[in-house]
CSV table of C-alpha atoms and ligand atoms in Angstrom, one decimal:
chain,number,residue,atom,x,y,z
A,1,MET,CA,0.1,-0.2,0.1
A,2,LYS,CA,1.5,3.1,-1.1
A,3,VAL,CA,0.6,5.8,1.7
A,4,LEU,CA,1.9,9.8,0.9
A,5,SER,CA,2.0,12.4,3.3
A,6,ILE,CA,1.2,15.6,2.9
A,7,PHE,CA,2.5,18.4,5.2
A,8,GLY,CA,4.2,21.9,5.2
A,9,THR,CA,4.4,23.5,8.5
A,10,ARG,CA,6.2,23.4,12.0
A,11,PRO,CA,3.7,21.9,13.9
A,12,GLU,CA,2.7,19.2,11.1
A,13,ALA,CA,6.3,18.4,10.8
A,14,ILE,CA,6.8,17.9,14.6
A,15,LYS,CA,3.3,15.8,14.5
A,16,MET,CA,4.4,14.0,11.4
A,17,ALA,CA,8.0,13.1,12.2
A,18,PRO,CA,7.0,10.2,14.1
A,19,LEU,CA,4.3,9.0,11.6
A,20,VAL,CA,6.6,9.5,8.9
A,21,ALA,CA,9.1,7.0,10.8
A,22,ALA,CA,6.7,4.8,12.1
A,23,LEU,CA,5.0,4.1,8.3
A,24,GLN,CA,8.9,3.5,7.4
A,25,ASN,CA,9.1,1.1,9.4
A,26,GLU,CA,5.6,-0.8,8.8
A,27,PRO,CA,7.0,-3.5,6.0
A,28,GLN,CA,3.4,-3.5,4.4
A,29,ILE,CA,3.6,0.1,3.4
A,30,ASN,CA,5.6,2.2,0.6
A,31,SER,CA,5.6,6.0,2.8
A,32,VAL,CA,6.4,8.7,0.3
A,33,VAL,CA,6.7,12.3,1.2
A,34,CYS,CA,5.7,15.6,0.0
A,35,VAL,CA,6.2,18.8,1.9
A,36,THR,CA,4.4,21.7,0.4
A,37,GLY,CA,6.7,24.4,2.4
A,38,GLN,CA,3.9,26.5,3.4
A,39,HIS,CA,6.4,27.5,6.2
A,40,ARG,CA,10.2,27.3,4.4
A,41,GLU,CA,12.7,28.2,7.7
A,42,MET,CA,10.0,26.8,10.6
A,43,LEU,CA,9.8,23.7,8.7
A,44,ASP,CA,12.9,23.3,7.5
A,45,GLN,CA,14.1,23.0,10.7
A,46,VAL,CA,12.0,20.6,12.0
A,47,LEU,CA,12.7,17.9,8.6
A,48,ALA,CA,16.4,18.1,10.0
A,49,LEU,CA,16.0,18.0,13.6
A,50,PHE,CA,13.8,14.3,12.5
A,51,ASP,CA,16.4,13.8,9.6
A,52,LEU,CA,13.1,13.7,7.6
A,53,GLN,CA,12.9,12.8,3.8
A,54,ALA,CA,10.9,14.6,1.4
A,55,GLN,CA,10.5,12.7,-1.6
A,56,HIS,CA,9.0,15.9,-3.2
A,57,ASP,CA,8.4,19.9,-1.9
A,58,LEU,CA,6.5,22.1,-3.5
A,59,ASP,CA,7.8,25.3,-2.1
A,60,ILE,CA,5.2,27.3,-2.2
A,61,MET,CA,5.6,29.5,0.2
A,62,VAL,CA,5.9,33.4,-0.6
A,63,PRO,CA,6.2,36.2,1.9
A,64,ASN,CA,3.0,37.4,3.5
A,65,GLN,CA,1.1,34.7,1.1
A,66,THR,CA,-2.7,35.3,0.8
A,67,LEU,CA,-4.8,32.5,2.1
A,68,ASN,CA,-6.4,32.4,-1.4
A,69,GLY,CA,-3.7,32.7,-3.1
A,70,LEU,CA,-1.9,30.1,-1.0
A,71,TYR,CA,-4.5,27.7,-1.7
A,72,ALA,CA,-4.6,27.8,-5.0
A,73,ARG,CA,-0.3,26.9,-5.2
A,74,LEU,CA,-1.3,24.2,-3.2
A,75,ILE,CA,-4.0,22.8,-5.1
A,76,SER,CA,-2.5,23.4,-8.5
A,77,ARG,CA,1.5,22.2,-7.2
A,78,VAL,CA,-0.3,18.8,-5.4
A,79,ASP,CA,-2.3,17.4,-8.2
A,80,GLY,CA,1.2,16.9,-10.1
A,81,VAL,CA,2.9,14.9,-7.4
A,82,LEU,CA,-1.1,13.1,-6.5
A,83,GLU,CA,-0.7,12.2,-10.2
A,84,ALA,CA,2.8,10.6,-10.8
A,85,GLU,CA,2.6,9.2,-6.6
A,86,GLN,CA,-0.6,7.6,-7.9
A,87,PRO,CA,-1.2,7.2,-4.2
A,88,ASP,CA,-2.8,4.5,-1.8
A,89,CYS,CA,-3.9,6.8,0.6
A,90,VAL,CA,-3.1,10.1,1.3
A,91,LEU,CA,-2.7,11.5,5.1
A,92,VAL,CA,-3.0,15.1,5.8
A,93,HIS,CA,-2.9,16.8,9.7
A,94,GLY,CA,-5.0,19.1,11.6
A,95,ASP,CA,-6.5,21.8,10.3
A,96,THR,CA,-3.8,23.6,8.1
A,97,SER,CA,-4.0,25.8,4.3
A,98,THR,CA,-1.9,22.5,3.4
A,99,ALA,CA,-3.9,19.9,5.1
A,100,SER,CA,-7.7,21.2,4.0
A,101,ALA,CA,-6.5,21.9,0.3
A,102,CYS,CA,-4.3,18.9,-0.1
A,103,ALA,CA,-7.6,16.5,0.7
A,104,LEU,CA,-9.4,18.6,-1.7
A,105,ALA,CA,-7.3,17.7,-4.1
A,106,SER,CA,-7.1,13.9,-2.8
A,107,PHE,CA,-11.2,13.4,-3.1
A,108,HIS,CA,-11.1,15.0,-6.5
A,109,ARG,CA,-9.0,12.1,-7.8
A,110,ARG,CA,-10.6,10.3,-5.1
A,111,VAL,CA,-7.7,9.1,-3.4
A,112,ARG,CA,-8.6,7.9,0.0
A,113,ILE,CA,-8.1,10.1,3.1
A,114,GLY,CA,-7.0,9.9,6.3
A,115,HIS,CA,-7.1,12.4,8.9
A,116,VAL,CA,-4.5,13.0,11.5
A,117,GLU,CA,-5.6,15.0,14.3
A,118,ALA,CA,-9.4,15.0,13.0
A,119,GLY,CA,-12.0,16.0,15.0
A,120,LEU,CA,-10.9,19.3,17.2
A,121,ARG,CA,-13.5,21.7,17.2
A,122,THR,CA,-14.7,25.0,18.5
A,123,GLY,CA,-17.9,25.5,17.1
A,124,ASN,CA,-16.7,29.3,15.9
A,125,LEU,CA,-15.7,29.4,12.0
A,126,ALA,CA,-13.5,32.9,13.4
A,127,MET,CA,-11.7,31.1,16.5
A,128,PRO,CA,-9.9,30.5,15.0
A,129,PHE,CA,-9.2,31.3,11.6
A,130,PRO,CA,-9.0,29.6,9.2
A,131,GLU,CA,-8.3,26.4,11.3
A,132,GLU,CA,-11.7,25.8,12.4
A,133,MET,CA,-12.8,25.9,8.7
A,134,ASN,CA,-10.1,23.6,7.4
A,135,ARG,CA,-10.3,20.8,9.8
A,136,ARG,CA,-14.6,20.6,9.0
A,137,VAL,CA,-12.9,20.0,5.5
A,138,VAL,CA,-11.0,17.5,6.4
A,139,ASP,CA,-12.8,15.3,8.3
A,140,ALA,CA,-16.2,16.3,5.8
A,141,VAL,CA,-14.0,14.3,2.8
A,142,GLY,CA,-11.9,12.0,5.0
A,143,ASP,CA,-12.1,8.4,5.1
A,144,MET,CA,-9.7,7.4,7.9
A,145,LEU,CA,-9.9,9.8,11.5
A,146,PHE,CA,-7.5,9.7,13.5
A,147,ALA,CA,-9.1,10.9,16.9
A,148,PRO,CA,-6.4,12.4,19.4
A,149,THR,CA,-8.9,11.9,22.2
A,150,ALA,CA,-12.8,10.7,22.6
A,151,GLU,CA,-13.5,14.3,23.7
A,152,SER,CA,-12.4,14.8,19.8
A,153,ARG,CA,-14.4,11.6,18.8
A,154,ASP,CA,-17.5,12.9,20.3
A,155,ASN,CA,-17.7,16.0,17.7
A,156,LEU,CA,-17.1,14.2,15.2
A,157,LEU,CA,-20.3,11.8,15.9
A,158,ARG,CA,-22.2,15.0,16.5
A,159,GLU,CA,-22.0,15.5,13.1
A,160,ASN,CA,-22.8,11.5,11.9
A,161,LEU,CA,-19.0,10.6,10.8
A,162,ALA,CA,-19.0,7.3,12.3
A,163,GLY,CA,-17.6,4.3,11.4
A,164,ARG,CA,-14.4,5.8,10.3
A,165,ILE,CA,-13.0,6.9,13.7
A,166,THR,CA,-9.4,5.8,15.8
A,167,VAL,CA,-9.1,7.2,19.0
A,168,THR,CA,-5.3,7.7,18.7
A,169,GLY,CA,-3.6,10.5,21.1
A,170,ASN,CA,-1.6,13.1,19.8
A,171,THR,CA,1.0,12.3,17.4
A,172,VAL,CA,2.9,15.0,19.2
A,173,ILE,CA,3.3,13.9,22.2
A,174,ASP,CA,5.4,11.1,20.4
A,175,ALA,CA,7.7,13.5,19.6
A,176,LEU,CA,7.6,15.2,22.7
A,177,ALA,CA,8.9,11.6,24.5
A,178,MET,CA,11.8,11.4,22.6
A,179,THR,CA,12.5,14.8,22.6
A,180,SER,CA,12.4,16.1,26.0
A,181,ALA,CA,13.7,11.9,26.3
A,182,LYS,CA,17.3,12.9,24.7
A,183,LEU,CA,17.4,16.1,26.9
A,184,ALA,CA,17.9,14.5,30.0
A,185,PRO,CA,19.4,16.9,33.0
A,186,GLY,CA,23.2,17.3,33.5
A,187,GLY,CA,23.0,15.3,29.4
A,188,PRO,CA,25.4,16.1,27.1
A,189,LEU,CA,22.6,17.8,25.0
A,190,ALA,CA,21.4,19.6,27.9
A,191,LEU,CA,25.0,21.0,29.3
A,192,LYS,CA,24.7,22.4,25.6
A,193,LEU,CA,22.1,23.9,25.3
A,194,GLN,CA,22.8,25.9,28.7
A,195,GLY,CA,26.1,26.9,27.4
A,196,ARG,CA,23.9,28.0,23.7
A,197,TYR,CA,21.8,30.1,26.6
A,198,ASP,CA,23.9,31.5,28.9
A,199,TRP,CA,22.9,34.9,28.9
A,200,LEU,CA,19.4,33.2,31.0
A,201,ASP,CA,19.1,34.5,34.4
A,202,PRO,CA,18.9,32.1,37.2
A,203,ASN,CA,17.8,34.7,40.1
A,204,ARG,CA,14.6,35.3,37.6
A,205,ARG,CA,12.0,33.2,36.7
A,206,LEU,CA,11.3,32.4,33.0
A,207,LEU,CA,8.1,33.1,31.3
A,208,LEU,CA,7.9,31.2,27.9
A,209,VAL,CA,6.0,33.3,25.7
A,210,THR,CA,4.9,32.2,21.7
A,211,GLY,CA,2.1,33.7,19.2
A,212,HIS,CA,0.6,34.1,15.7
A,213,ARG,CA,-3.3,33.6,15.8
A,214,ARG,CA,-4.5,35.3,12.6
A,215,GLU,CA,-7.8,36.9,14.7
A,216,SER,CA,-5.5,38.5,16.9
A,217,PHE,CA,-3.2,40.2,14.1
A,218,GLY,CA,-3.9,43.9,14.8
A,219,ASP,CA,-5.2,45.3,18.2
A,220,GLY,CA,-4.1,41.6,19.7
A,221,PHE,CA,-1.1,41.1,19.0
A,222,ARG,CA,-0.6,45.2,19.9
A,223,ASN,CA,-2.7,44.3,23.6
A,224,ILE,CA,-0.4,41.5,24.0
A,225,CYS,CA,3.1,43.4,23.8
A,226,ALA,CA,1.7,46.4,26.4
A,227,ALA,CA,0.8,43.5,29.1
A,228,LEU,CA,4.1,41.5,28.3
A,229,ALA,CA,5.9,45.0,28.5
A,230,GLU,CA,4.4,45.4,32.4
A,231,LEU,CA,5.1,42.4,32.9
A,232,ALA,CA,9.3,42.8,32.3
A,233,ARG,CA,9.8,45.4,34.5
A,234,ARG,CA,9.0,42.9,37.7
A,235,PRO,CA,12.3,41.8,39.1
A,236,ASP,CA,11.9,38.6,39.4
A,237,LEU,CA,11.0,37.4,35.9
A,238,GLN,CA,12.7,37.1,32.6
A,239,ILE,CA,11.0,37.1,29.4
A,240,VAL,CA,12.0,34.3,25.9
A,241,TYR,CA,9.9,35.2,23.2
A,242,PRO,CA,10.6,33.3,19.9
A,243,VAL,CA,8.7,35.6,17.7
A,244,HIS,CA,7.2,33.6,15.0
A,245,LEU,CA,7.8,34.7,11.8
A,246,ASN,CA,4.4,36.0,10.0
A,247,PRO,CA,5.6,39.8,9.7
A,248,GLN,CA,2.0,40.7,10.6
A,249,VAL,CA,3.2,39.3,14.5
A,250,ARG,CA,6.5,40.0,13.7
A,251,GLY,CA,5.9,43.8,13.2
A,252,VAL,CA,4.2,44.4,16.1
A,253,VAL,CA,6.1,42.7,18.4
A,254,MET,CA,9.8,44.2,17.3
A,255,SER,CA,8.5,47.5,17.4
A,256,GLU,CA,6.9,46.9,20.4
A,257,LEU,CA,9.5,45.4,22.5
A,258,SER,CA,12.6,45.3,20.9
A,259,GLY,CA,15.7,47.1,23.8
A,260,LEU,CA,13.1,45.8,26.8
A,261,ALA,CA,15.2,44.8,30.0
A,262,ASN,CA,14.4,41.6,30.2
A,263,VAL,CA,12.2,41.1,27.5
A,264,HIS,CA,14.4,38.7,24.7
A,265,LEU,CA,12.8,38.4,21.5
A,266,ILE,CA,14.3,35.7,19.4
A,267,ASP,CA,13.8,34.4,16.1
A,268,PRO,CA,12.1,30.9,16.2
A,269,LEU,CA,13.4,28.5,18.3
A,270,ASP,CA,14.2,24.4,16.9
A,271,TYR,CA,11.8,22.4,17.7
A,272,LEU,CA,14.6,20.5,20.8
A,273,ASP,CA,15.7,24.0,21.8
A,274,PHE,CA,11.8,25.3,22.5
A,275,VAL,CA,11.3,22.0,24.5
A,276,TRP,CA,14.5,22.7,26.8
A,277,PHE,CA,13.2,25.8,27.1
A,278,MET,CA,9.5,24.7,28.0
A,279,GLN,CA,10.7,22.8,30.4
A,280,ARG,CA,13.0,25.7,32.1
A,281,SER,CA,9.9,27.8,32.1
A,282,HIS,CA,7.8,28.8,34.8
A,283,LEU,CA,4.7,29.2,33.4
A,284,ILE,CA,3.9,29.8,29.6
A,285,LEU,CA,2.3,32.2,27.3
A,286,THR,CA,1.0,31.1,24.4
A,287,ASP,CA,-2.2,31.0,21.5
A,288,SER,CA,-0.1,27.6,19.6
A,289,GLY,CA,-2.1,24.2,19.7
A,290,GLY,CA,0.3,22.6,20.2
A,291,VAL,CA,2.4,24.2,23.4
A,292,GLN,CA,-1.6,23.5,24.6
A,293,GLU,CA,-0.9,19.8,24.4
A,294,GLU,CA,2.8,19.6,25.6
A,295,ALA,CA,3.5,21.4,28.5
A,296,PRO,CA,0.7,19.5,30.6
A,297,TYR,CA,3.0,16.6,29.4
A,298,LEU,CA,5.7,18.7,31.1
A,299,GLY,CA,4.0,19.7,34.0
A,300,LYS,CA,3.8,23.4,32.8
A,301,PRO,CA,1.4,26.1,33.4
A,302,VAL,CA,0.2,27.3,30.5
A,303,LEU,CA,-2.0,30.4,29.8
A,304,VAL,CA,-4.2,30.5,26.7
A,305,MET,CA,-4.3,34.2,25.2
A,306,ARG,CA,-7.8,33.7,22.8
A,307,ASP,CA,-11.3,33.2,24.2
A,308,VAL,CA,-12.0,29.8,23.2
A,309,THR,CA,-9.8,26.6,22.8
A,310,GLU,CA,-10.4,22.8,21.0
A,311,ARG,CA,-8.5,21.4,23.8
A,312,PRO,CA,-10.3,21.4,26.6
A,313,GLU,CA,-9.5,18.3,28.4
A,314,ALA,CA,-6.2,19.8,29.9
A,315,VAL,CA,-8.5,23.5,31.0
A,316,ARG,CA,-10.7,20.9,32.8
A,317,ALA,CA,-7.6,19.1,34.2
A,318,GLY,CA,-6.9,22.2,35.7
A,319,THR,CA,-3.6,23.2,34.2
A,320,VAL,CA,-4.3,25.2,31.3
A,321,ALA,CA,-6.3,29.3,31.6
A,322,LEU,CA,-8.2,30.6,28.8
A,323,VAL,CA,-6.9,34.7,29.5
A,324,GLY,CA,-8.0,35.9,25.8
A,325,THR,CA,-5.8,38.8,24.0
A,326,ASP,CA,-7.1,42.2,26.9
A,327,ALA,CA,-3.4,43.4,28.2
A,328,GLY,CA,-5.0,43.9,31.9
A,329,ARG,CA,-6.9,40.1,31.8
A,330,ILE,CA,-3.4,38.7,31.3
A,331,VAL,CA,-1.1,41.3,33.7
A,332,SER,CA,-3.4,39.8,36.2
A,333,GLU,CA,-3.3,36.3,35.6
A,334,VAL,CA,0.3,36.1,35.1
A,335,SER,CA,0.9,37.2,38.0
A,336,ARG,CA,-1.3,35.8,39.4
A,337,LEU,CA,-0.3,32.1,38.7
A,338,LEU,CA,3.7,34.5,39.9
A,339,ASP,CA,3.2,35.0,43.3
A,340,ASP,CA,0.8,32.3,44.7
A,341,PRO,CA,2.6,28.7,44.6
A,342,GLN,CA,-0.5,27.2,46.0
A,343,LEU,CA,-1.9,27.7,42.5
A,344,HIS,CA,1.2,27.2,40.4
A,345,ASP,CA,1.3,23.9,42.2
A,346,SER,CA,-2.5,23.4,41.3
A,347,PHE,CA,-1.4,23.9,38.0
A,348,SER,CA,1.3,21.9,37.6
A,349,ARG,CA,0.2,18.4,37.7
A,350,ARG,CA,2.0,16.1,34.6
A,351,ILE,CA,-1.2,14.7,32.9
A,352,ASN,CA,-1.3,13.5,29.8
A,353,PRO,CA,-4.8,13.8,28.1
A,354,TYR,CA,-3.4,14.5,24.8
A,355,GLY,CA,-1.2,11.0,23.7
A,356,ASP,CA,0.8,8.1,25.3
A,357,GLY,CA,3.6,8.2,22.7
A,358,LYS,CA,2.0,5.3,21.4
A,359,ALA,CA,-0.7,7.7,18.8
A,360,SER,CA,2.0,6.9,15.4
A,361,GLN,CA,1.4,2.8,15.9
A,362,ARG,CA,-1.9,2.7,16.3
A,363,ILE,CA,-2.6,5.0,12.9
A,364,VAL,CA,-0.4,2.7,11.1
A,365,ASP,CA,-2.6,-0.4,12.7
A,366,ALA,CA,-5.2,0.6,11.9
A,367,LEU,CA,-3.7,1.9,7.9
A,368,CYS,CA,-3.4,-1.7,8.0
A,369,GLY,CA,-6.6,-3.1,9.1
A,370,ARG,CA,-4.6,-4.6,12.3
A,371,ALA,CA,-7.3,-4.0,15.5
A,372,VAL,CA,-6.2,-1.4,17.4
A,373,SER,CA,-6.0,-0.5,21.3
A,374,GLU,CA,-7.7,3.0,21.5
A,375,PHE,CA,-6.1,5.8,23.1
A,376,ASP,CA,-7.3,6.0,27.1
A,377,PRO,CA,-5.7,8.8,29.2
A,378,TYR,CA,-7.2,6.7,32.0
A,379,SER,CA,-4.5,3.9,31.9
A,380,ALA,CA,-1.9,6.0,29.8
A,381,ALA,CA,1.5,5.8,32.3
A,382,PRO,CA,2.0,8.8,34.1
A,383,SER,CA,4.8,11.4,31.7
A,384,PRO,CA,8.5,10.4,32.7
A,385,VAL,CA,9.6,13.9,32.9
B,1,UD1,C1,0.1,28.7,9.7
B,1,UD1,C2,-1.6,28.0,9.4
B,1,UD1,C3,-2.1,27.9,10.2
B,1,UD1,C4,-0.7,27.3,12.1
B,1,UD1,C5,0.6,28.2,11.5
B,1,UD1,C6,1.4,27.1,12.4
B,1,UD1,C7,-2.6,28.4,7.7
B,1,UD1,C8,-3.9,29.0,6.8
B,1,UD1,N1,-2.2,28.9,8.5
B,1,UD1,O1,0.1,29.7,10.3
B,1,UD1,O2,-3.3,26.9,10.5
B,1,UD1,O3,-1.4,26.8,13.6
B,1,UD1,O4,0.6,28.0,10.5
B,1,UD1,O5,2.7,28.2,13.0
B,1,UD1,O6,-2.5,27.8,7.1
B,1,UD1,N2,6.6,32.8,7.2
B,1,UD1,C9,8.2,33.1,6.5
B,1,UD1,N3,9.0,31.6,7.3
B,1,UD1,C10,8.7,30.1,7.5
B,1,UD1,C11,7.0,30.6,8.2
B,1,UD1,C12,6.3,31.3,8.1
B,1,UD1,O7,9.0,33.5,6.2
B,1,UD1,O8,9.5,29.7,7.4
B,1,UD1,C13,5.9,34.0,6.1
B,1,UD1,C14,6.1,34.2,5.8
B,1,UD1,O9,6.1,35.2,5.2
B,1,UD1,C15,4.2,33.7,5.3
B,1,UD1,C16,3.9,34.1,6.9
B,1,UD1,O10,4.8,33.9,7.8
B,1,UD1,O11,3.6,34.6,4.3
B,1,UD1,C17,2.4,33.5,7.5
B,1,UD1,O12,2.7,32.0,6.7
B,1,UD1,P1,1.5,30.7,7.1
B,1,UD1,O13,1.8,29.8,6.5
B,1,UD1,O14,0.4,31.6,5.7
B,1,UD1,O15,0.7,31.4,8.3
B,1,UD1,P2,0.6,31.0,9.7
B,1,UD1,O16,0.4,32.1,10.8
B,1,UD1,O17,2.1,31.0,9.9
B,2,UDP,N1,7.4,25.7,18.3
B,2,UDP,C1,9.2,25.2,18.2
B,2,UDP,N2,9.7,26.4,18.2
B,2,UDP,C2,9.2,27.5,18.5
B,2,UDP,C3,8.2,27.8,18.9
B,2,UDP,C4,7.8,26.5,19.4
B,2,UDP,O1,9.6,23.9,17.7
B,2,UDP,O2,9.7,28.3,18.0
B,2,UDP,C5,7.0,24.2,18.6
B,2,UDP,C6,6.0,23.8,19.5
B,2,UDP,O3,6.6,23.4,20.7
B,2,UDP,C7,5.2,22.4,19.0
B,2,UDP,C8,4.7,23.4,17.5
B,2,UDP,O4,6.2,24.4,17.6
B,2,UDP,O5,5.5,21.8,18.9
B,2,UDP,C9,3.8,24.7,17.8
B,2,UDP,O6,3.5,25.6,16.4
B,2,UDP,P1,2.4,26.5,16.8
B,2,UDP,O7,2.4,27.7,17.6
B,2,UDP,O8,3.7,27.6,15.8
B,2,UDP,O9,1.4,26.3,16.0
B,2,UDP,P2,0.7,25.9,16.3
B,2,UDP,O10,0.0,24.6,17.4
B,2,UDP,O11,-0.9,26.5,17.0
B,2,UDP,O12,-0.2,25.2,15.1
């Protein structure tokens, strides 16, 4: 069976890397990889870290790409790969333009589609935009829906998609478990990274920040920057912010926060380095989907700068909270976690609602028609880190 995996952004590559490795180890599967290059630098970092070789690279990114321009290039360029490879099945991931455009192109050619990370929903097409639309489109045309959790399965059942769903856990935990195991405290890689980031102040607690959501462009990001500028005045805090390469994000962040004491604006980090920073952080402020899934595994509190999330599991477990993009609210919620050790402790429990490190193998087993023991967070062992 020929399986063509298609992905193009940083989070898709992180989450597809362990799956591609599992596909390559499966004798029944001939695995082919196509990267769209929706992200260029941020994708290439991940390909290098996981030693991922792509047989096709559509190289579609242009600076300041519009959604329609991106989508049109994706559909037209991926069609040539589908024609050349004639796959039995295409795998796409999540909710990006790459995922929905490549799923539609495969649907038009009547190729079977597997959706990795199926069934996430906010119920609001504007939040996140355009991702909520993308994930619904892929699920609607998908033949095999690999839902990470029971909640995502239930979302699909409400849309009458029974019969195609397998609950697998999220492959991000496979990637994180592999990566964090390499960073054992005192080990050679951890020491190397400690040397690389020797400008970190051991006497200040670390607030790690990321942000890129389109619905926060403009006022949302200006508010986030105002909150960070206020928090940077605390003598017990240092802020590390790897700034996403999207010019809509970079423009505001660089102009509002450059040169501020205690705020380190750095380029997007390699995944290994970012995991090292997550391990060292006191708390994380983000709008990222992947970081919301990773931090509970590492026992790190997360405040999410969004009004809704498609990842309710950790919010319910009490290790993630939504704070929106109002500057005053961000400052007060971060301050509460800094000033109340009991509250911080209650956010720092290590929980595994998103996966147990075996999601990729479950997906491969399902593709091969083998019985799958579905992911159940209640029987998953606690995270080892
Ligand atoms: C995209 C996805 C979003 C995902 C996010 C993860 C869509 C519509 N958006 O958002 O779902 O959560 O990735 O990060 O699919 N850029 C570079 N180099 C890079 C990456 C980006 O220069 O390596 C710049 C380019 O100018 C590009 C811009 O960032 O035009 C935006 O990239 P794009 O993929 O369109 O949107 P993201 O905001 O990154
Ligand atoms: N990440 C990274 N380097 C960074 C910031 C994030 O490798 O500088 C990783 C992070 O650990 C997570 C993924 O990138 O696995 C999340 O990507 P992003 O926030 O861009 O996308 P989302 O998850 O929101 O789709």
